[in-house]
PDB file of C-alpha atoms in Angstrom:
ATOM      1  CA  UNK D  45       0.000   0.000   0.000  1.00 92.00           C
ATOM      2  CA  UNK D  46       1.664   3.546  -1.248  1.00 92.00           C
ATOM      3  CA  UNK D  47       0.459   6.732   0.525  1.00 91.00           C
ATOM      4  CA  UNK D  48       0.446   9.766  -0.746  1.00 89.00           C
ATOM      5  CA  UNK D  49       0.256  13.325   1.095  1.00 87.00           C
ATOM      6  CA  UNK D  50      -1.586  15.779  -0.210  1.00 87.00           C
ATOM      7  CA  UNK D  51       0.164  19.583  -1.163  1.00 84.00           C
ATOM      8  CA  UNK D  52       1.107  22.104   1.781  1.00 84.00           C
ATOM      9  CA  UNK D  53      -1.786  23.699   3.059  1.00 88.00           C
ATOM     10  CA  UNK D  54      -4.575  20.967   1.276  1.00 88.00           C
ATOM     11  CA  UNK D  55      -6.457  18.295   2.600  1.00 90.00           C
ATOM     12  CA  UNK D  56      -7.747  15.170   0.810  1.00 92.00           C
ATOM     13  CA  UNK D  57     -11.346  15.713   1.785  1.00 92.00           C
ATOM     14  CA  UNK D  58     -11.313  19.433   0.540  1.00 93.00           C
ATOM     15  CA  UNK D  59      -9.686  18.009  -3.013  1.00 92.00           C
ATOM     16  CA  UNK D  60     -12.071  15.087  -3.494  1.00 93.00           C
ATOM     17  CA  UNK D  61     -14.940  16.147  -1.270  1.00 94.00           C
ATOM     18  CA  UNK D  62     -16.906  12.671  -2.328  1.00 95.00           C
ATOM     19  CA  UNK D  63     -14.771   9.863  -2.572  1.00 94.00           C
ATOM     20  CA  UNK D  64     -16.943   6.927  -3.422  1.00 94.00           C
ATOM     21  CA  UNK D  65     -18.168   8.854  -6.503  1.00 95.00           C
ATOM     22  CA  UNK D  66     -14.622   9.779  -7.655  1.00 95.00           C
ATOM     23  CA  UNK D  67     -13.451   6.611  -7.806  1.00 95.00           C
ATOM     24  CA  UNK D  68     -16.371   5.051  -9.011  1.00 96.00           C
ATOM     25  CA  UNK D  69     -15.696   7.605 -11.960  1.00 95.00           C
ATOM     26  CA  UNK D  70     -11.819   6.680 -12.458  1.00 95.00           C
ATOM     27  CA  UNK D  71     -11.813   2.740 -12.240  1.00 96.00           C
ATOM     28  CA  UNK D  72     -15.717   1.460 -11.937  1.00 95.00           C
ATOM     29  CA  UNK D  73     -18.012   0.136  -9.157  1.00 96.00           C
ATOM     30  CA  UNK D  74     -16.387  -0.489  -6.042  1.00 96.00           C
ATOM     31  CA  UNK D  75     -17.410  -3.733  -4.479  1.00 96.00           C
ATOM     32  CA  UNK D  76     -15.979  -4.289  -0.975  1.00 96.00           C
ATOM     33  CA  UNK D  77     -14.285  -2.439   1.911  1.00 96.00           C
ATOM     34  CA  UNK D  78     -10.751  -3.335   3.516  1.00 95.00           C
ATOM     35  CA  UNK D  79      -9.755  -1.860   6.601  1.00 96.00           C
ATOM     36  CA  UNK D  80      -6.184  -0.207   6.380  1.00 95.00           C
ATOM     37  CA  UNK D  81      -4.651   1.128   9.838  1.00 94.00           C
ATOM     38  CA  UNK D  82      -7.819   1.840  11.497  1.00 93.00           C
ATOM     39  CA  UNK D  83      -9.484   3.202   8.442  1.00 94.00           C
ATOM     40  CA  UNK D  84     -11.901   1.588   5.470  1.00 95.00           C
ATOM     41  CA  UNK D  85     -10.402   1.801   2.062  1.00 96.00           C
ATOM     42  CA  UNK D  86     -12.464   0.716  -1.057  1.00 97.00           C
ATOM     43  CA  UNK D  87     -11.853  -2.402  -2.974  1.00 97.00           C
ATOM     44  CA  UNK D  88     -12.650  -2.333  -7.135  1.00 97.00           C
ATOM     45  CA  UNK D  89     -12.772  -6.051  -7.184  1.00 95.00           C
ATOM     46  CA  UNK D  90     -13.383  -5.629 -11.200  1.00 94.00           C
ATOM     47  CA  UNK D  91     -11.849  -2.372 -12.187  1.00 95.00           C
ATOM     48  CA  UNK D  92     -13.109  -1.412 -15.565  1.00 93.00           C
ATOM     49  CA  UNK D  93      -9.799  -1.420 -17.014  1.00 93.00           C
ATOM     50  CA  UNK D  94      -8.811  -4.814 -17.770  1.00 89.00           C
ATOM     51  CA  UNK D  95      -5.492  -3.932 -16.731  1.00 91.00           C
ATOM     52  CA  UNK D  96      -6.429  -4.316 -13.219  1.00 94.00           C
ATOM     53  CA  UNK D  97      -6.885  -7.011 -11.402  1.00 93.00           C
ATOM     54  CA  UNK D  98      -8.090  -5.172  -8.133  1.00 96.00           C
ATOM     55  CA  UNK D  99      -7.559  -1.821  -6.647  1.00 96.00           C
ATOM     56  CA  UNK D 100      -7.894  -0.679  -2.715  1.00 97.00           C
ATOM     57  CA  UNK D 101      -8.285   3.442  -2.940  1.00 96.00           C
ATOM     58  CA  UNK D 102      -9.141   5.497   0.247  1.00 95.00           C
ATOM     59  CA  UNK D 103      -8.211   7.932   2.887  1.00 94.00           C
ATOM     60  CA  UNK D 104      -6.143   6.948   5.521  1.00 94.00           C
ATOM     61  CA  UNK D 105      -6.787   9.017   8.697  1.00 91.00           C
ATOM     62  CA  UNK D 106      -3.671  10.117  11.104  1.00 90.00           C
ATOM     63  CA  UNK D 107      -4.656  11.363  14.925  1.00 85.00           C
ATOM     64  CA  UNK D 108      -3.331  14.494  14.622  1.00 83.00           C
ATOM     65  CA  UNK D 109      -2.172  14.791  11.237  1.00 86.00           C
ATOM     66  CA  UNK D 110      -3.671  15.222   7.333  1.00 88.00           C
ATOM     67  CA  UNK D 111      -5.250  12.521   6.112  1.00 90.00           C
ATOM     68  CA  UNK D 112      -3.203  10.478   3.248  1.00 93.00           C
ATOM     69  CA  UNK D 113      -4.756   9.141   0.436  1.00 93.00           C
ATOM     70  CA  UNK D 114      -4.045   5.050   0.502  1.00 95.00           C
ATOM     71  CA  UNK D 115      -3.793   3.249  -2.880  1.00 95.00           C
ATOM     72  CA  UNK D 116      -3.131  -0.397  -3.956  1.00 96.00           C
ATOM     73  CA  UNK D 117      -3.126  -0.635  -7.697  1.00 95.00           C
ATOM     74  CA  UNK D 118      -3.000  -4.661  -8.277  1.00 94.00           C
ATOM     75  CA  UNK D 119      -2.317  -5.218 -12.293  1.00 92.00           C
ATOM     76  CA  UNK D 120      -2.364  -8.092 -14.343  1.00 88.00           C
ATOM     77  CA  UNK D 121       0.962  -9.878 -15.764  1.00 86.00           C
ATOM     78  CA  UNK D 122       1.255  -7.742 -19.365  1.00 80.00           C
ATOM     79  CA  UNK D 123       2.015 -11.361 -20.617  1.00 83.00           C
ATOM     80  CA  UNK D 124      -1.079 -12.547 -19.748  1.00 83.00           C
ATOM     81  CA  UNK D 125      -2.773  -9.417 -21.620  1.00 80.00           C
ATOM     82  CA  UNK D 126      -4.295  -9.982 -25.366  1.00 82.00           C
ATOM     83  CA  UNK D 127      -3.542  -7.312 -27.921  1.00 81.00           C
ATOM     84  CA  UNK D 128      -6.583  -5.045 -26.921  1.00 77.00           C
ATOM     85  CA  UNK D 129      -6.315  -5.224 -23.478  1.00 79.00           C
ATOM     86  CA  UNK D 130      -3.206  -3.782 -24.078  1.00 79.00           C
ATOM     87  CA  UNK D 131      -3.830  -1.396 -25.739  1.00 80.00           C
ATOM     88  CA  UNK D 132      -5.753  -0.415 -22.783  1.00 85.00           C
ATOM     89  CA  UNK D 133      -2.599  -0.387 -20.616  1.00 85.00           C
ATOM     90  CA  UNK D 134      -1.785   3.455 -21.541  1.00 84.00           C
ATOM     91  CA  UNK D 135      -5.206   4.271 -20.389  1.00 89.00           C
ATOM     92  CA  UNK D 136      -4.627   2.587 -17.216  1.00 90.00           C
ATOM     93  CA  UNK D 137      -1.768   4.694 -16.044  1.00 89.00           C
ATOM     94  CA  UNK D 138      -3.607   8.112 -17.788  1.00 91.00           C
ATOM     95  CA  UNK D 139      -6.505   7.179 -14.836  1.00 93.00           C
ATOM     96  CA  UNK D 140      -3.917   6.179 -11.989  1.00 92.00           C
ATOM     97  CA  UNK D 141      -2.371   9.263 -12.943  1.00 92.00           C
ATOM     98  CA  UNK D 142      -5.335  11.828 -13.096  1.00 93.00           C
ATOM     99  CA  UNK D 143      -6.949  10.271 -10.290  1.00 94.00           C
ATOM    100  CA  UNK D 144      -3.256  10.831  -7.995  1.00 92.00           C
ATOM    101  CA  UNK D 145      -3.246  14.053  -9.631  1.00 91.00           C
ATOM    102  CA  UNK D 146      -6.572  15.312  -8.640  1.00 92.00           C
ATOM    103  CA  UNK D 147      -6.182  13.598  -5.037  1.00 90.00           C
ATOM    104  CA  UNK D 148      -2.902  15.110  -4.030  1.00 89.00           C
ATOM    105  CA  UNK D 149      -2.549  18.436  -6.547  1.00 86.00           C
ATOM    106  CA  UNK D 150       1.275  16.472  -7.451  1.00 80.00           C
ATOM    107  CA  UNK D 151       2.094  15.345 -10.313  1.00 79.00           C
ATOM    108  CA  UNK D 152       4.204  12.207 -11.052  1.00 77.00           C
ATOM    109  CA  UNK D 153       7.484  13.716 -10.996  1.00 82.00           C
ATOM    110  CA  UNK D 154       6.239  15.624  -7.547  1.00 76.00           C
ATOM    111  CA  UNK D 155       4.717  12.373  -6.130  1.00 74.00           C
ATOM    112  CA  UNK D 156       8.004  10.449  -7.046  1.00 74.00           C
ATOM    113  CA  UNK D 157      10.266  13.595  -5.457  1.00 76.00           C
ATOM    114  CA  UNK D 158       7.780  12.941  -2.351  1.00 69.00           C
ATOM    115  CA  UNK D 159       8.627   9.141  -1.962  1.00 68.00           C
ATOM    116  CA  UNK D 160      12.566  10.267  -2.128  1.00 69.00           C
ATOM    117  CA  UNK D 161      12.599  12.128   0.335  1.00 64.00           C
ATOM    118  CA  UNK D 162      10.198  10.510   2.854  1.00 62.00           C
ATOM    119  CA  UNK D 163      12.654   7.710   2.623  1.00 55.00           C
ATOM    120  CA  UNK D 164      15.690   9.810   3.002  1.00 56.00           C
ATOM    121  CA  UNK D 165      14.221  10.886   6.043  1.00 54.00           C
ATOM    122  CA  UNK D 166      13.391   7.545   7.440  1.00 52.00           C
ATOM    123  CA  UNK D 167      15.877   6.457  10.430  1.00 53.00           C
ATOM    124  CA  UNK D 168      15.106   2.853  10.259  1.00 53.00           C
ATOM    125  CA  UNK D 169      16.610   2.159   6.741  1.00 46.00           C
ATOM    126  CA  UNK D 170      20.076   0.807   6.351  1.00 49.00           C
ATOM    127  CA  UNK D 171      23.289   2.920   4.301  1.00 47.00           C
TER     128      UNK D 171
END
């Protein structure tokens, strides 16, 4: 499970003020609910893309601190996918992309910049 924090100053719930709907929207009807530290995430058991096997999407709430948005992208083995369904793969990362986008206000290359430095900043990996 990746989180992702949101821009200085924003708050997931004030980006994507109805969750359910949004992702509904990005990657089809969501079909179960998997709890996630203390907080339900939603499961897209049969994404529309055929791409993806499953995704988990939500907010993750922090005591204290800004909510991060939670995502699990599970995708199928591209060996496994016929010649339309991949064809289908650049629309896959076009929605995981928009829909990160939209959620955190960072783009890939801001998102990626994020991860860096988050585990720069970790004390409990090894040099």
């Amino acid at each position: 499970m990746k989180e992702y924090k949101m821009r200085r100053g924003e708050y997931l719930e004030e980006r994507i003020p109805d969750m359910e709907a949004t992702i509904k929207d990005y990657f089809g009807p969501i079909t179960d609910t998997q709890e996630y530290k203390g907080s339900e995430l939603y499961v897209i058991g049969e994404p529309d893309n055929p791409v993806f096997e499953k995704i988990v999407v939500g907010a993750v709430a922090y005591s204290g601190k800004k909510d991060k948005l939670g995502v699990e992208f599970h995708e199928r083995d591209p060996t496994e996918l016929g010649p339309d369904e991949l064809e289908a793969a650049g629309d896959a990362v076009n929605a995981k992309n928009d829909f990160l986008l939209e959620a955190t206000g960072r783009d890939a290359k801001a998102r990626r910049d994020s991860l860096k430095r988050s585990v720069e900043d970790d004390p409990d990996h090894d040099l």
